[in-house]
XYZ file of C-alpha atoms in Angstrom:
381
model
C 0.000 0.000 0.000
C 3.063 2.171 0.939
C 4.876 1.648 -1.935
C 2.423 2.823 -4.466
C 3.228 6.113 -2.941
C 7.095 6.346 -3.120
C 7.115 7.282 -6.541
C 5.241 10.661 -5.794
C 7.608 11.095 -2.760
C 11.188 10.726 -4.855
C 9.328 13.140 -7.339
C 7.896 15.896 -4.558
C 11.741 15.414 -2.806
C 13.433 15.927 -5.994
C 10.969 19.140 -6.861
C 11.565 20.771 -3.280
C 15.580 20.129 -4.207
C 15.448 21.911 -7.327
C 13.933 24.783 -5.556
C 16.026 24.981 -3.050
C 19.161 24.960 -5.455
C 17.775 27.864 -7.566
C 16.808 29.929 -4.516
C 20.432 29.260 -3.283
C 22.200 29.935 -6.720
C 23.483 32.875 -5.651
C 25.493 31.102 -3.106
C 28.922 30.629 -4.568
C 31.354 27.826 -3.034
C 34.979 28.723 -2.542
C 37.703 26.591 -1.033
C 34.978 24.298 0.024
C 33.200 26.665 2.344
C 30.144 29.266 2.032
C 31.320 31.722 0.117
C 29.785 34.173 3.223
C 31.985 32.196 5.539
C 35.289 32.843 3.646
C 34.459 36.890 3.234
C 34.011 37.218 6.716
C 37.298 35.596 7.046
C 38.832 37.904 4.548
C 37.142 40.835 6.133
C 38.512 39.779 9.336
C 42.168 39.397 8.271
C 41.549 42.646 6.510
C 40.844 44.147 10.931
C 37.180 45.139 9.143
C 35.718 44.069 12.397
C 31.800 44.100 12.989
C 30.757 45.374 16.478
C 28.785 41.604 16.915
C 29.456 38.326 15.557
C 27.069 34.968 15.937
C 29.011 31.996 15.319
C 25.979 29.309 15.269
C 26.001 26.061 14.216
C 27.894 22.081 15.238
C 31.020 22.373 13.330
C 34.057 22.905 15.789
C 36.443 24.012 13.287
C 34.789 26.725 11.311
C 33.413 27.839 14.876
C 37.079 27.881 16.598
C 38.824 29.281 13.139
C 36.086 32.274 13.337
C 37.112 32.807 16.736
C 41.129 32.688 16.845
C 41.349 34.766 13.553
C 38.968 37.913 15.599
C 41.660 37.257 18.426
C 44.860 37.350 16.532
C 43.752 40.098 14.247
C 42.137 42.497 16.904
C 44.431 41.732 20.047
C 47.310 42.598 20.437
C 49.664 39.512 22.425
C 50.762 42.407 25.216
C 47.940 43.164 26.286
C 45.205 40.454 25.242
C 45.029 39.216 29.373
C 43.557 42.445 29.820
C 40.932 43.182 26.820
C 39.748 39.474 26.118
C 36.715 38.234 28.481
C 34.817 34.864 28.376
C 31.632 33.801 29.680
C 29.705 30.909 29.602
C 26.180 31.262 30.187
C 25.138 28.124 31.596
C 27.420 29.152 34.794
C 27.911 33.401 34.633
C 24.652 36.089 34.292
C 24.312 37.668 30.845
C 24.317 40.838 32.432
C 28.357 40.964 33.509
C 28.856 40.201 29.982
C 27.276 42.970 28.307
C 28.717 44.986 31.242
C 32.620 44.026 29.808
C 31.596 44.876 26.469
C 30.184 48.383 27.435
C 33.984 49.162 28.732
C 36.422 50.416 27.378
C 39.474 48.485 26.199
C 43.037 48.615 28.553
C 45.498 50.644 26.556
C 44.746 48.618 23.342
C 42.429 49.934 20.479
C 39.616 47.282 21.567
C 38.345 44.054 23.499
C 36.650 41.092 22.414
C 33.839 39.472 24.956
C 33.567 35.917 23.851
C 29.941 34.867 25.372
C 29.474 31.047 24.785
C 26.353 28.683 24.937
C 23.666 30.904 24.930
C 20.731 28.985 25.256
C 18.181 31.275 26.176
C 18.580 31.526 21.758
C 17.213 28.152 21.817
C 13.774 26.285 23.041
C 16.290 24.482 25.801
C 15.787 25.158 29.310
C 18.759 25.091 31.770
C 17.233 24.367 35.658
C 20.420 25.334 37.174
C 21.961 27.960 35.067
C 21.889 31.396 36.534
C 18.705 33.769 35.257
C 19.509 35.778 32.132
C 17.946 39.561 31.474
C 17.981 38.968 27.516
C 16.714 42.650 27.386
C 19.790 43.774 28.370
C 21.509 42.125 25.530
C 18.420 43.632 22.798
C 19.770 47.455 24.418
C 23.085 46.471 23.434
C 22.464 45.512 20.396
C 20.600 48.810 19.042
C 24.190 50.522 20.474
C 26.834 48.401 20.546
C 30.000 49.614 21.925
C 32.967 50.482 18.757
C 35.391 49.830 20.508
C 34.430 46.134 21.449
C 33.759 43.484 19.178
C 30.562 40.774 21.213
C 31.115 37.324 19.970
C 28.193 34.958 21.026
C 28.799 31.304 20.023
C 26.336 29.019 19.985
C 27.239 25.848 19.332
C 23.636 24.578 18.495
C 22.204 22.763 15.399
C 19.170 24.992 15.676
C 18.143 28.011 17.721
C 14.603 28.976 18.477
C 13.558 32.164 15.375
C 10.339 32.586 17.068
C 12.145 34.263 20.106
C 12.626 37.769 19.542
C 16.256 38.236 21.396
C 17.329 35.960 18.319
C 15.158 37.934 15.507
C 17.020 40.769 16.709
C 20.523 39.076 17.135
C 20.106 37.776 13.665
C 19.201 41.242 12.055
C 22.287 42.795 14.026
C 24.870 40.573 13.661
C 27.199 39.474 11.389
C 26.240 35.562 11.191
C 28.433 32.766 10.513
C 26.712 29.150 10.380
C 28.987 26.878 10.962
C 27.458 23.781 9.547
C 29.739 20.756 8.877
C 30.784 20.644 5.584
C 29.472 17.449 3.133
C 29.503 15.651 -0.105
C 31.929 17.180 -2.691
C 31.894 20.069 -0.442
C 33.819 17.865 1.743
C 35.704 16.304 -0.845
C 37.280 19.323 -2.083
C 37.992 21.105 1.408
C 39.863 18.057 2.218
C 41.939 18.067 -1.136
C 42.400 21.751 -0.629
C 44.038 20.697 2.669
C 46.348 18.302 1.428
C 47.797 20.181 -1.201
C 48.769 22.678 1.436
C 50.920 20.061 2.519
C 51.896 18.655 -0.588
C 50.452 15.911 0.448
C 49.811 13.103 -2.458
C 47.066 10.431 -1.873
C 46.110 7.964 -4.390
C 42.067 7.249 -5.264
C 42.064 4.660 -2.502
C 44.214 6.295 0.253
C 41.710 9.041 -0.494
C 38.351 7.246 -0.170
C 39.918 5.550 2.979
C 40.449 9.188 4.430
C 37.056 10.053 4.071
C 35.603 7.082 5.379
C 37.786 6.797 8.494
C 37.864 10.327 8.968
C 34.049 11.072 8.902
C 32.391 14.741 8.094
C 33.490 16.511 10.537
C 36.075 19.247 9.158
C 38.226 19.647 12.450
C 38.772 16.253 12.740
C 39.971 15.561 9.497
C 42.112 18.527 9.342
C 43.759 17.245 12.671
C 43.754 13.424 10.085
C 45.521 15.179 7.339
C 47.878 17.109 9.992
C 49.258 13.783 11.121
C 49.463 12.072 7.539
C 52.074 14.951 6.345
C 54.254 14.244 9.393
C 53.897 10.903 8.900
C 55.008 11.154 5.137
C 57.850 13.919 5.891
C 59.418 14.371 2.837
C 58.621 11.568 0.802
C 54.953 13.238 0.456
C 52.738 10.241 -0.088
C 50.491 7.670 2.231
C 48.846 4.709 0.711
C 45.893 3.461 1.509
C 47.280 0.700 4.152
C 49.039 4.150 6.173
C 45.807 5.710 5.969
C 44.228 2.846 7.696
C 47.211 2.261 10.289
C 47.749 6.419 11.071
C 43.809 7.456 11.055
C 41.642 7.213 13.845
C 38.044 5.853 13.399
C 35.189 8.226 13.636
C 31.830 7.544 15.054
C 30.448 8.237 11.449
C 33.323 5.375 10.232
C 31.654 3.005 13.445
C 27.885 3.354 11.668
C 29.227 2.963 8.666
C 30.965 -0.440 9.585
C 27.710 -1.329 11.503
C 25.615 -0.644 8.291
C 27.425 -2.517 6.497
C 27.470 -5.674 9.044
C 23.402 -5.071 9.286
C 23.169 -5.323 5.457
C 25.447 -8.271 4.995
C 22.971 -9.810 7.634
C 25.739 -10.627 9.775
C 23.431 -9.969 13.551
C 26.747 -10.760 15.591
C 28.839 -8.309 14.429
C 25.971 -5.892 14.109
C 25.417 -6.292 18.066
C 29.159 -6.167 18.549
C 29.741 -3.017 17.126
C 26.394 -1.646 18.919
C 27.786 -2.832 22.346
C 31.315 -1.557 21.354
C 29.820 1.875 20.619
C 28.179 1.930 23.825
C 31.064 0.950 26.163
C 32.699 4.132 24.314
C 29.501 6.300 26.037
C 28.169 7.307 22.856
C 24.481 8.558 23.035
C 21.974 6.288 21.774
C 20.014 9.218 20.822
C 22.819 10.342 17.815
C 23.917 6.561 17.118
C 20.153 6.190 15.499
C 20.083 9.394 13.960
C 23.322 8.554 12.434
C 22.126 5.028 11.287
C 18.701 6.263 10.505
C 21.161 8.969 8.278
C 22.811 5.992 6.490
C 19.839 4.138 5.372
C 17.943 7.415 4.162
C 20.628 7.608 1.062
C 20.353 3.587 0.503
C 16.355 4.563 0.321
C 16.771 7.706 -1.595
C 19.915 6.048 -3.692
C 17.888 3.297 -4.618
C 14.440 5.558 -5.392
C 16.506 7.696 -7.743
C 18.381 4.899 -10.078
C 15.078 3.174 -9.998
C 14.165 6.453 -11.946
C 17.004 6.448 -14.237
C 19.375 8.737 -12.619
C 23.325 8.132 -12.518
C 25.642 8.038 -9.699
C 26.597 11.487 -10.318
C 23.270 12.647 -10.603
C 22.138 11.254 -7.376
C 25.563 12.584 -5.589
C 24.393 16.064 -6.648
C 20.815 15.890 -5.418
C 21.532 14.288 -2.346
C 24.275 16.926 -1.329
C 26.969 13.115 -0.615
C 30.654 12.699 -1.601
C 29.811 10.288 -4.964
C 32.189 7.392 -3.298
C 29.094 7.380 -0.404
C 26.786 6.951 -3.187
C 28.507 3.956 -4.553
C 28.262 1.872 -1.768
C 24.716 3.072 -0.963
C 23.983 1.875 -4.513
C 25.410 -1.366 -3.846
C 23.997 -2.122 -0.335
C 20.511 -1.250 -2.026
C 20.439 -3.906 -4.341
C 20.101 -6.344 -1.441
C 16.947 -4.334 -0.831
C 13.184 -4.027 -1.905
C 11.995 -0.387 -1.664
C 9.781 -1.803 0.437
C 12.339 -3.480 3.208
C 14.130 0.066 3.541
C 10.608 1.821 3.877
C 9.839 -0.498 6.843
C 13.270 0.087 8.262
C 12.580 3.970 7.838
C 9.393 3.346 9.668
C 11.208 1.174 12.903
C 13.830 4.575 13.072
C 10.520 6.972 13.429
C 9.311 4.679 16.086
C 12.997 4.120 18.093
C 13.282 8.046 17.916
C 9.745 8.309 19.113
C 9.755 6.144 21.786
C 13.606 7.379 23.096
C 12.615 11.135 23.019
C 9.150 10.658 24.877
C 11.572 7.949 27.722
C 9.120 5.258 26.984
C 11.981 2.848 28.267
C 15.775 2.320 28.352
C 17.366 3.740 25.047
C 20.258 1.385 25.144
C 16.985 -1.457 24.955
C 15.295 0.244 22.196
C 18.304 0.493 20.153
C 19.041 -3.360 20.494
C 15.250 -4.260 19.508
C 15.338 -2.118 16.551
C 18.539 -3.672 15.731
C 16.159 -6.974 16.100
C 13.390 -5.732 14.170
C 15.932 -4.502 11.577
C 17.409 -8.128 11.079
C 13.572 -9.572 10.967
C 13.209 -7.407 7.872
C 16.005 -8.071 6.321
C 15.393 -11.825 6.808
C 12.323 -12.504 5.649
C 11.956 -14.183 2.174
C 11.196 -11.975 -0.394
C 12.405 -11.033 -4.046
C 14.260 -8.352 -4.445
């Protein structure tokens, strides 16, 4: 009955794509980053310093590179003790913040006041943080101080546009989303980083890379760091160095225990569960991460059905085109069917772990169970 409807879904998803990738056309990509991302670094560099900066988004590295180049470029090392401030709002009031910024800078030309997790921008509630008068920060922001630069990072997937303190922030700051970088986005910030180092990788050393080193840009800069020492002056890691020197991600894990789950190999699968779990990782992002993995072997799948290439579906999808091959290969041990049903279990293990119907470490080994019941049951693909 589901299935009969799949075919309006790929074509609705692929519509709301298109749209999205016109209204963004604008948006030019340079050295792998937002465009927007890469002026404000320029700008920065330049000492064109905004009065505010929001640094919002998951991504460590673009979110600590934001902040260290407004340090080194607007402090001086003499007297940057003095005119540099932090404050974390789940422990200090908003209030002694905006206070620092409203004074003026010791002896230098101006301060930075770096004001981190500000949650009162997002729909989370923090019982023993101290009360925060947001209305102090909305004054500040019609008048900042020119002689400080207010940088408020919050490092938050999404913060809460109905509230009006972040309407306001948004409209007054200079924003910089710091999103982790994907697909050939990825791809090329990463091949941008070795040639820095002159750093050669063949096509397999460089796949391996990507799949050990997961999508998180910090973390494979730190990955690509380590390879060029390694190398020294002989400039080139194969694939086996790659796979001795790099450590495993959590993204690398799921893959692995994708893999394992579509090879129908249930002892592994649990291993690797239990294995993830012993390391304290939260069952809450392992499924969103899995549920993440088997959303391109659906979509994959739905899209070649249609005709599309592996190209074509790397584009649409926003994934590095190796990620696409194996989700095209996995997905021929599929029905559309099967991966609709094991769509439908991830709905229902997020469901029932965000209302704390019972243990999460339980509900991810049943849907592990459930998973394996779908996969075994004997039908054509």
């Amino acid at each position: 009955m589901l299935a009969q409807y799949v075919p309006f879904l790929i074509e609705l998803s692929f519509s709301l794509f298109s749209l999205h990738k016109a209204i963004h056309s604008l948006t030019i990509k340079e050295k792998g980053l937002d465009r927007c991302i890469v002026d404000v670094w320029k700008q920065i560099k330049k000492k064109q310093f905004a009065p505010i900066y929001l640094i919002c988004g998951t991504d460590t590295y673009i979110m600590n590179k934001t902040k260290q180049l407004l340090i080194k470029n607007s402090l001086d090392e003499d007297t940057m003790d003095f005119n540099l401030s932090h404050y974390d709002m789940e422990e200090a009031p908003l209030e002694s913040a905006i206070d620092d910024a409203q004074t003026l800078p010791f002896i230098g030309e101006r301060r930075i006041i770096l004001i981190d997790k500000p949650f009162f921008l997002t729909s989370e509630k923090k019982l023993s943080a101290p009360e925060h008068n947001v209305d102090k920060l909305e004054e500040y922001l019609q008048t900042p101080n020119p002689s400080s630069i207010l940088v408020i990072l919050a490092p938050y997937e999404k913060l809460d546009d109905r509230k009006k303190i972040t309407k306001s922030l948004k409209k007054h700051a200079v924003v910089v989303e710091a999103k982790p970088v994907s697909g050939n986005q990825l791809e090329q910030w990463v091949k941008e980083q070795l040639d820095q180092y002159g750093l050669h990788l063949n096509q397999d050393a460089f796949e391996r890379l990507l799949q050990l080193g997961g999508n998180q840009a910090w973390m494979l800069n730190q990955e690509v760091e380590k390879l060029a020492l390694y190398a020294g002056d002989q400039k080139s890691v194969t694939a086996e160095e790659v796979e001795l020197l790099v450590a495993k991600s959590l993204e690398n894990n799921i893959f692995s225990f994708v893999d394992k789950v579509v090879r129908k190999d249930t002892k592994q699968s649990f291993a690797i569960l239990h294995d993830l779990l012993k390391q304290n990782e939260e069952p809450i992002k392992i499924i969103a991460l899995l549920a993440s993995q088997f959303r391109v072997i659906y979509q994959a799948k739905a899209y070649a059905q249609k005709g599309y290439g592996q190209k074509q579906i790397a584009s649409i999808l926003g994934a590095a085109p190796f990620r696409i091959q194996i989700a095209l290969k996995q997905s021929q041990l599929f029905k559309q069917e099967e991966l609709y049903s094991i769509m439908q279990a991830f709905a229902q293990a997020d469901y029932q772990m965000k209302t704390g119907k019972m243990d999460k470490e339980l509900i991810l080994e049943l849907l592990l169970l459930q998973i394996h019941q779908i996969r075994n049951k004997k039908t054509a693909l």
